[in-house]
XYZ file of C-alpha atoms in Angstrom:
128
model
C 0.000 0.000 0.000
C 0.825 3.369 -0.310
C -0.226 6.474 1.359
C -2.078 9.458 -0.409
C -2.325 13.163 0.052
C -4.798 12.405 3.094
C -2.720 10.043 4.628
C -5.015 6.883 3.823
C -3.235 3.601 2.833
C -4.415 2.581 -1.077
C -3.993 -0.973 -1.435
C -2.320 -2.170 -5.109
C -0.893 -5.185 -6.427
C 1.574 -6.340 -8.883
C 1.697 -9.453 -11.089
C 4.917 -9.610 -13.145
C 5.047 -10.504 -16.819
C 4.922 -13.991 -17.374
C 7.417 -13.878 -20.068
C 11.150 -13.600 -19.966
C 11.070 -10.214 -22.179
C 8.402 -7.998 -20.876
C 6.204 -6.862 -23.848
C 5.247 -3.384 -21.586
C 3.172 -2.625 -18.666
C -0.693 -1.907 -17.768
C -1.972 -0.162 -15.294
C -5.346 -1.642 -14.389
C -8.284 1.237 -12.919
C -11.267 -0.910 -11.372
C -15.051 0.453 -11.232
C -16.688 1.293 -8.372
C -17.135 -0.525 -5.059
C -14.190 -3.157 -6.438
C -10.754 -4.614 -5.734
C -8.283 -5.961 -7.553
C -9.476 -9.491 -6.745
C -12.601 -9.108 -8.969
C -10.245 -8.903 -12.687
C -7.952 -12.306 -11.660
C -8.956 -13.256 -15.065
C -8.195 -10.260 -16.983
C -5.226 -9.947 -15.178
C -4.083 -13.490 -15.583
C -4.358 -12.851 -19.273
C -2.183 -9.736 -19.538
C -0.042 -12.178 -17.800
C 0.164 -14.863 -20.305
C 0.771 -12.183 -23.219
C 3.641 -11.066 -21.384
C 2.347 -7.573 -19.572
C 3.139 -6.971 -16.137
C 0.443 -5.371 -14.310
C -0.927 -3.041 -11.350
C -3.668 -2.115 -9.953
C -4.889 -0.171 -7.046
C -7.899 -0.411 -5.130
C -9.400 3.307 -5.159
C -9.451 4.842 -1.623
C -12.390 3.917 0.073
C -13.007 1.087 -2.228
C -11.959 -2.574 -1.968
C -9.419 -3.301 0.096
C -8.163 0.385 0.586
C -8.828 2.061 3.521
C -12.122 3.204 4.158
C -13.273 7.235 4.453
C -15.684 6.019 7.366
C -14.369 2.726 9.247
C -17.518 2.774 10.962
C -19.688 2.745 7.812
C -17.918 1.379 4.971
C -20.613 1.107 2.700
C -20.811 4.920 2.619
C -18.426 6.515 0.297
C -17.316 10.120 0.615
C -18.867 12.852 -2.092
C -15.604 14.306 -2.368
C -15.449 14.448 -5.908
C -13.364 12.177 -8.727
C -10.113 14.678 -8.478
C -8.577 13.145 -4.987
C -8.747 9.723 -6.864
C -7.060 11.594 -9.969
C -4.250 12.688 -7.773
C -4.037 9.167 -6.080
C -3.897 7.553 -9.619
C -0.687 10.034 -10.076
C 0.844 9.166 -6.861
C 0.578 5.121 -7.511
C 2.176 5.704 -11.612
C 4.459 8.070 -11.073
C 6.052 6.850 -7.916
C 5.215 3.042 -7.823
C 4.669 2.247 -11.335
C 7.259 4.288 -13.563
C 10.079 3.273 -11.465
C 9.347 -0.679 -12.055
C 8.532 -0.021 -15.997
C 10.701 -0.608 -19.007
C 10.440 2.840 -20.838
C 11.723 0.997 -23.684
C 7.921 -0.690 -23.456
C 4.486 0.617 -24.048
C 2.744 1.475 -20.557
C -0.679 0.989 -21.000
C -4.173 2.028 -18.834
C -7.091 0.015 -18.639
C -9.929 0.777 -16.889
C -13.107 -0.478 -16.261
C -16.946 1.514 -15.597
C -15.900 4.415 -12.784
C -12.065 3.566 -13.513
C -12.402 4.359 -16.976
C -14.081 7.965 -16.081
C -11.567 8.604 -13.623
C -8.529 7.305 -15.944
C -10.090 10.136 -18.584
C -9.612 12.555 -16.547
C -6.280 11.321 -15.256
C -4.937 11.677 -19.303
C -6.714 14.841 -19.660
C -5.039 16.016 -16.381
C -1.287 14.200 -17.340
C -1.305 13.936 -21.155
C 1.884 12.011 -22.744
C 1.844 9.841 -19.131
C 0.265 6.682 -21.034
């Protein structure tokens, strides 16, 4: 896990690439509510094709830690941007230093992931 701008531990993971030569990386942005767990599949076939991939579980999401402990099922209105800037903190200082820049690195996102990954490029073109 790391730690983001309000000090709350966001839970990633890492699979390596399968393959001996690793064809790039991806970045992997779930949808709402979810954790990394829920895309074993997807993951496991980046895998196979030789991708090594992360993914975080968005604050107060999955296995991140929680705006409310006391009522996790209530997530905080506090707007798309803090997830944005916690999407920054995991590439830029997890990611990038583990990536081949000699590779493509790659986003994939799914449902609230994908809207929050938009606004992630608009906010840091050229970073994908």
């Amino acid at each position: 896990h790391f730690f983001n701008a309000e000090h709350k531990r966001v839970r990633y993971t890492f699979t390596p690439a399968a393959a001996a030569a690793c064809r790039g990386t991806i970045v992997l942005t779930p949808g709402y509510g979810e954790q990394a767990e829920l895309y074993f599949e997807t993951i496991k076939r980046f895998h196979a094709m030789g991708y090594a991939v992360w993914t975080m579980d968005w604050q107060g999401h999955g296995c991140s830690e929680w705006d409310d402990p006391q009522n996790p099922q209530h997530v905080d209105a506090k707007g798309f941007g803090r997830h944005v800037d916690d999407l920054d903190i995991f590439v830029r200082d997890i990611v990038r230093p583990h990536h081949d820049p000699h590779t493509p690195l790659i986003l994939t996102a799914h449902s609230m992931g994908g809207h929050i990954g938009l606004l992630y490029l608009q906010k840091h073109p050229g970073m994908f």
